[in-house]
Short mmCIF file of N, CA and C in Angstrom, two decimals:
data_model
loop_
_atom_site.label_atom_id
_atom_site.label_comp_id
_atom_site.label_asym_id
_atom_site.label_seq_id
_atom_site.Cartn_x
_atom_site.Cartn_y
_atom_site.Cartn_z
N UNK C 8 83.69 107.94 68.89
CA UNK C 8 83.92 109.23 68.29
C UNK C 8 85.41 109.51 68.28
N UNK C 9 85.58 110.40 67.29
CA UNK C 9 87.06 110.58 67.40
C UNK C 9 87.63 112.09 67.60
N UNK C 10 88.05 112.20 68.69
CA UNK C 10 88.61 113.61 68.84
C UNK C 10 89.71 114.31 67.93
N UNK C 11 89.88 115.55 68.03
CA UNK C 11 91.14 116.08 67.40
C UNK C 11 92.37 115.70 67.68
N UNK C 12 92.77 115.34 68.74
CA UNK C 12 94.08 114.67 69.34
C UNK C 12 94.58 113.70 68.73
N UNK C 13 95.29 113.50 67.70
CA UNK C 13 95.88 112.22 67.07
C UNK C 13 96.29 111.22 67.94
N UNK C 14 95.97 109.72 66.88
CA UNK C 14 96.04 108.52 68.05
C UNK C 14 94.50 108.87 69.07
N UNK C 15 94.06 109.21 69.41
CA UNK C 15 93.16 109.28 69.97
C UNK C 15 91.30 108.67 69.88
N UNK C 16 90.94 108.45 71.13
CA UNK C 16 89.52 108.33 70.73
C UNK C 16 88.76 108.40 71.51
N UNK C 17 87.35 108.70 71.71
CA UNK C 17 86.64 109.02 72.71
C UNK C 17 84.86 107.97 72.74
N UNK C 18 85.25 107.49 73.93
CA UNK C 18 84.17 105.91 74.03
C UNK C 18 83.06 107.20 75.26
N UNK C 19 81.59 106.95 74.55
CA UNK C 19 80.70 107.03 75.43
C UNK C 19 80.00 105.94 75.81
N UNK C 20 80.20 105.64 77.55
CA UNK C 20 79.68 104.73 78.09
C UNK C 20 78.10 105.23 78.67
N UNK C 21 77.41 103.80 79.13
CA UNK C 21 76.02 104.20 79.84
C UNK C 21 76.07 105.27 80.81
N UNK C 22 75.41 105.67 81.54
CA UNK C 22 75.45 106.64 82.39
C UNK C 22 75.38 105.89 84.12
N UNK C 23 75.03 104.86 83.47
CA UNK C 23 75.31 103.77 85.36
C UNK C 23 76.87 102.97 85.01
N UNK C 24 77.57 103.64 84.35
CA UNK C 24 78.95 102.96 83.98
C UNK C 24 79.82 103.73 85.43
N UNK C 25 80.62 102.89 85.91
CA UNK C 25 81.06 104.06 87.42
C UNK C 25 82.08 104.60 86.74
N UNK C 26 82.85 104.33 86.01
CA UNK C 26 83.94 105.45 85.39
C UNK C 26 83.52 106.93 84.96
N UNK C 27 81.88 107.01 84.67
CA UNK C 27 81.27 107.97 84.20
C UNK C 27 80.83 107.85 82.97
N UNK C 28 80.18 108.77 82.05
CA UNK C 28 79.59 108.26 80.71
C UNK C 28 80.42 108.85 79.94
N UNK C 29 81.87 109.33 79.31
CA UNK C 29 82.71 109.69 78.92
C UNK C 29 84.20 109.52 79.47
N UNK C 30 85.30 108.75 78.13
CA UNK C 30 86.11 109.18 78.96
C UNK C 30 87.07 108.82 77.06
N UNK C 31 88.22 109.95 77.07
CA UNK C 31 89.15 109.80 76.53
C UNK C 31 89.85 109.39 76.58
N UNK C 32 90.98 108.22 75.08
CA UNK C 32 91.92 107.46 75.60
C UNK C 32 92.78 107.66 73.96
N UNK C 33 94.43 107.82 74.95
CA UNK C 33 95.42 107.99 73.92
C UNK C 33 95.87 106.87 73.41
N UNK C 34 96.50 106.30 71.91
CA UNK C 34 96.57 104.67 71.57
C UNK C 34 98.00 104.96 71.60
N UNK C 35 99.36 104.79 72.17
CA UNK C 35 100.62 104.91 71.76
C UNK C 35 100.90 103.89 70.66
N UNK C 36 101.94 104.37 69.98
CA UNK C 36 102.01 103.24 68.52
C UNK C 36 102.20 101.95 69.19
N UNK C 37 101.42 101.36 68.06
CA UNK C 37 101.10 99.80 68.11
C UNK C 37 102.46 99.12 67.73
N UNK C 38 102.39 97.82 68.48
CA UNK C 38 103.71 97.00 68.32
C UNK C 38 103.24 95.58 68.12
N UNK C 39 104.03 95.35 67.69
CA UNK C 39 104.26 93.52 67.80
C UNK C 39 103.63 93.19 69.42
N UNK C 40 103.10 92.26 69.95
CA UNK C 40 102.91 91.61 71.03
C UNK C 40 104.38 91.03 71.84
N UNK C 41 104.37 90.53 72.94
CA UNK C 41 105.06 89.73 73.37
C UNK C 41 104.34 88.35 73.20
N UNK C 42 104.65 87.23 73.93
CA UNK C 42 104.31 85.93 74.40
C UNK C 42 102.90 86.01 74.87
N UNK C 43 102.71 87.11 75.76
CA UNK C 43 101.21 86.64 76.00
C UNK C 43 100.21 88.41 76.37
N UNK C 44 99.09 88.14 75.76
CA UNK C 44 98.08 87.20 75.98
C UNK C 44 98.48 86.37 74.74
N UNK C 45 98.15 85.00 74.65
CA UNK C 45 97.95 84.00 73.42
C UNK C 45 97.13 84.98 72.73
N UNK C 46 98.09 84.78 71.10
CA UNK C 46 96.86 85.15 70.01
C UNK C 46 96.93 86.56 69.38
N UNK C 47 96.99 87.48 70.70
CA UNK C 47 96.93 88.55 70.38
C UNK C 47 98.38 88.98 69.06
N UNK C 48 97.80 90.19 68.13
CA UNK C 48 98.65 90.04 66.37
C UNK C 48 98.98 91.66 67.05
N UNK C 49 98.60 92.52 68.16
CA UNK C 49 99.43 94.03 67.53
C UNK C 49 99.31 94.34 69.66
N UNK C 50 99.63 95.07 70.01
CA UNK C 50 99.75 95.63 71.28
C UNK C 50 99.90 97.09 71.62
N UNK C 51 99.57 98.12 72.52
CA UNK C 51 99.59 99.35 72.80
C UNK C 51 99.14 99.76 74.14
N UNK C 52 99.77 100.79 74.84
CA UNK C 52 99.38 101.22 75.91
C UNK C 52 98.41 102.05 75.26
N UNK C 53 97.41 102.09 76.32
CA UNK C 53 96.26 103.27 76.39
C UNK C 53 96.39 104.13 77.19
N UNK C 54 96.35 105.61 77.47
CA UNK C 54 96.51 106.28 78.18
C UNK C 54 95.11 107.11 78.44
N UNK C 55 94.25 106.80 79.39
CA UNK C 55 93.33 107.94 79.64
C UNK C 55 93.55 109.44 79.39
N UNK C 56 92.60 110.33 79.24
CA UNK C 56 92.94 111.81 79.18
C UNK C 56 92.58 112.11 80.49
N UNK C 57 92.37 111.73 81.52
CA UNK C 57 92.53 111.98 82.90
C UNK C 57 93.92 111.85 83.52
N UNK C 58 94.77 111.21 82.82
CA UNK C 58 96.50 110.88 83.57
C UNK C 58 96.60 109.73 84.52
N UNK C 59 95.24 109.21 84.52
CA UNK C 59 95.31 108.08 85.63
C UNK C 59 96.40 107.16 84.68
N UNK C 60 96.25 105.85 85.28
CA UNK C 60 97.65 104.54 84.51
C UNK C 60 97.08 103.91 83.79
N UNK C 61 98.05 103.95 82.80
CA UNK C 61 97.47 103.46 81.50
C UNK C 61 97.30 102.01 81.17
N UNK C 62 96.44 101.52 80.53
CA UNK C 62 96.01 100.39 80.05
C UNK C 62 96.63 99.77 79.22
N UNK C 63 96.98 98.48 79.28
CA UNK C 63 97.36 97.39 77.83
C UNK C 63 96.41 96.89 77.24
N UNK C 64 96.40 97.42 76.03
CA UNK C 64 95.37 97.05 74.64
C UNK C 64 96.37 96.21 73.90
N UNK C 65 95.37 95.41 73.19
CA UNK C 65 95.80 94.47 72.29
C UNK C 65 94.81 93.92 71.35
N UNK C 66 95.21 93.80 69.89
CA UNK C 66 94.10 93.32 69.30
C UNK C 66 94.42 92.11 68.60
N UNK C 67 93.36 91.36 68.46
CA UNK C 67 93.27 89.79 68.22
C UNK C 67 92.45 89.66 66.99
N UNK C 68 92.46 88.58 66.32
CA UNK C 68 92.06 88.25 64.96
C UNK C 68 90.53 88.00 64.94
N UNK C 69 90.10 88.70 63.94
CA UNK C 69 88.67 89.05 63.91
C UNK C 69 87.80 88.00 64.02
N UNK C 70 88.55 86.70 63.75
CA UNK C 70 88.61 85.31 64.27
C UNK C 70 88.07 85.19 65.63
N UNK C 71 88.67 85.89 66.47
CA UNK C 71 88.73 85.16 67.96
C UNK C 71 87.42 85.41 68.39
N UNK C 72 86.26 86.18 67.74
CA UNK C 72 85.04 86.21 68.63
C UNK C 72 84.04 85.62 67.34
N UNK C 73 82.80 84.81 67.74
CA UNK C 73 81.96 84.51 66.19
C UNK C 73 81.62 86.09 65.85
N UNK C 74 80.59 85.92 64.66
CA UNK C 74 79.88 87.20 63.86
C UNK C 74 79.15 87.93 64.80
N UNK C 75 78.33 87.48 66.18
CA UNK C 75 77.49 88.45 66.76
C UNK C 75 77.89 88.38 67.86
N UNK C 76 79.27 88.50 68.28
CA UNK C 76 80.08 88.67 69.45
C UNK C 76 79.49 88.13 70.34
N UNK C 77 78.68 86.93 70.64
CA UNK C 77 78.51 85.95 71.69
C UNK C 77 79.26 85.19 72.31
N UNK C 78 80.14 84.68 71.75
CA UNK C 78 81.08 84.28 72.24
C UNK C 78 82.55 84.21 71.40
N UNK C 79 83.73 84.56 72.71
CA UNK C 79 84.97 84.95 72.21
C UNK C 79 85.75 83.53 72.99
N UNK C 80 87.17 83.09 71.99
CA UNK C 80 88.00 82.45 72.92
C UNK C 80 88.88 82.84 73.81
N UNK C 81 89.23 82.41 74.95
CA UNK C 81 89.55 83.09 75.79
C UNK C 81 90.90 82.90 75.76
N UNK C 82 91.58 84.30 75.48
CA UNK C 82 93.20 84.32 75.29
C UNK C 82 94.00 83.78 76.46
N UNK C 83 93.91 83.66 77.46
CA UNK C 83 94.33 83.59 78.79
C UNK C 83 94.41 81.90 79.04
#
């Protein structure tokens, strides 16, 4: 879902998820990658809407997993 907060988006998880079954996350603009992970084409911190520390996102070529997401190569 997508909240009003630009850059933004809001993932509902299961309810036995321990983070809780909601949680908001800010995308700061996307960049070029560095060197690694291998593969990865764009990069961004994530920032929870809780203030906890933010996450490195990165996205990889629609390539890197087959059609029914069974299996992905492993960037690492």
């Amino acid at each position: 879902m997508i909240p009003q907060k630009p850059y933004s988006i809001l993932f509902t998880f299961p309810a036995s998820c321990p983070s809780g079954n909601e949680g908001e996350y800010t995308f700061d603009p996307f960049r070029a990658p560095g060197s690694f992970p291998k593969g990865a084409i764009l990069s961004a911190t994530v920032t929870p809407l809780s203030g906890s520390l933010g996450l490195n996102g990165y996205k990889f070529p629609d390539t890197q997993c087959n059609a029914d997401m069974t299996s992905c190569l492993d960037p690492l």
